Steps between C-alpha positions, in 0.01 A plus 500: 500500500868554580744240377617447860157391612464271200829334587407455864170348397649288226776345711246372749210429268375144549334284237181481702206696365416639844538878473624556854798272437606725215540786746751336729745785561849385602637484852857411584536120482803482732749393234824706496574640157701809596868420560793690653740634239876483559815538296520121478158442341461833316621392153311173514170667594551782249540248215190311608248785455418765240392731780638516853310681776727596793399638838799685649443519875676605816607225742203364690519650846393355833223760522164320479328776301783507243490120478125507439536762225770292333285187518207683341714606203639150474145358485409749225799384294418135565141553382616681185751219432221246550260675261773544235649155556461400134662819372876525453551729802727438799449653844790558737597696811831679552616572855670842504755397764572138407521573128643853506754416228234359266268796568780742410569305180131521405481870585246463782515790743155532657398237753136397482493536120379252242704464181433305181784379279404460135794436269749778561235729653430560870151634565407631843141437602368823648143404572275353765649181649185294444456164328250612235704810409822299475342227288368750247831688494698181431256379235540832319878460518509157336296622204657650188596864560303613192138410427407478132176657372349343187121539509228760554403338831860522619502869400187553711662324797811716456293820495324404826830501690503855633668489841842368385782652301507313169700513178387382158728452198443406135769287337546297183544167680645330805831479313523878462804649676278783621253257656787322673617834645142562618484154658832549680382838632182334630706262715634798699149587624319166517254451667435857615459662158309329220650471149286408198585456133322428174614375160156549348450799267126516576560520874774760448269712282221485759743617770667759273843337513772525237759234431764475778316762705430456873222685683523569873168497690489686830232369740154660462602715201288511185786509250844335496835667440694383194859444615711726274789408269394155386635236451641458848775314678435309821677769703298784344174325591620431855604862553168633367296275730712590804455870424121464475454234767317723748150564361280796589241266650595153618326227690655357816522127427579215741781373275708821510347705783828573681682606185217742421492639854876555499474692173379825656536859384679722753402271786126501436229311314168637387279202583144435390283223643211388280321166465448440131211261579317776691301759296649796690847349482464438126386859443791635705747284308368637170557854635856401598563366150383827350733698728789272407432535128478878525831514691695213348784731393561621857815319624424601861163325509462135597173366637478163674159336479420233761196277468427386859362174358858405402625530860222396742744430786647850475169690506470521883866609525457771237179628661670520839827650371346756264182559708273459196197292402584269209136417432501816291748655251794691648799693371787632708870571519707252703851544638682174423736537799251519785163433324381845607221612267252773400177407322270698274167570665228313309182565692257293296541188284223634276695823442850388401752767395515585131818450300563875523457503881730201529760671282486811719553289813792313339652831391491616863679177601769537235557864591534412870191693602355170625759283671533241775711731721214744565315273740832423671522869587142489626583200717801686641281801573250271673784355706617852587146590603489191720831601656368854560191355668720284719708805591184697582374216716837486676482875571150461641615213720796707623265786588270261683797363694604854589149579627505189714834602648358838592 
């Protein structure tokens, strides 16, 4: 069970032995915990909390729809603040117009954004604005940036993490200067990228790690990459991660969905929908993994895997926008500007494309042979045909009018 759900349950767990009372999910209790941030109270609030969550918003307009949207976001923040009340996290709102000077000082430039201040770092939340997603994101942020692996069971748990970028280093101790550099590098990417370390020789041997070496694990790949030129400085580790931050196959996750979507290649994404819990979806995902592994050295290839189960509210929108059925696996190319798309024809769930067929289709996409502009041309031709028909009908009507005149 996710830590978020455990927290939600734990906060409201009553001492009674009745099971249903242990499943009392939180609703907003009406108490205001989110405050307005200003230049006057900024320093005081900043000193009070280890973590400060700020919603930078445009001035609330008189438009009723805009007011309702603002209130909904405010309620989400209030609920998150309520659930995390016993954690050292503050929740504030910053009005873009009233506090323009403060916003400029903090480097805020995009209204409607959520920022988290942790020490001297400013982290922009680029995920789904939902209470459960925010709670989990913030809980990850207050943890140590590096997780230590000491036992065989912890090694097994580490190996099961396949859909995240992760780094693993072997160091002499927590006092090692090279571990400290690793820890400082981890802070740059927390909580999006997972950093692990071990000081245990047995664990290092099992994972084929040498002293002061760091391995980089790309999602869904069988083998890691040993970062060259060990030992490393903080900056060298940061630069390596940034250079390899876009994996060949990545999962769209609620906590960073917008960041992933904005990170397109030449204005497009190759998107695959597959439910891991569904047999056909699982099989299709395994085929995708194989394609990614076979083409991991291709810098022009980036596949985005979406599990519809992660985004139930978006499923009807995607089906309508892309004109596809998400009850079965799908793969297509999507234009990020206008959401125009072209999808591979998969006629039968029982006859999914092989890895080779999928590679051929992807090659056609990358070469431009398959692209989202083709159907635009077809639509234009259809429009032209409609215009021609209208012209023909007009001619016929003119002729009929002429006959009547005669």
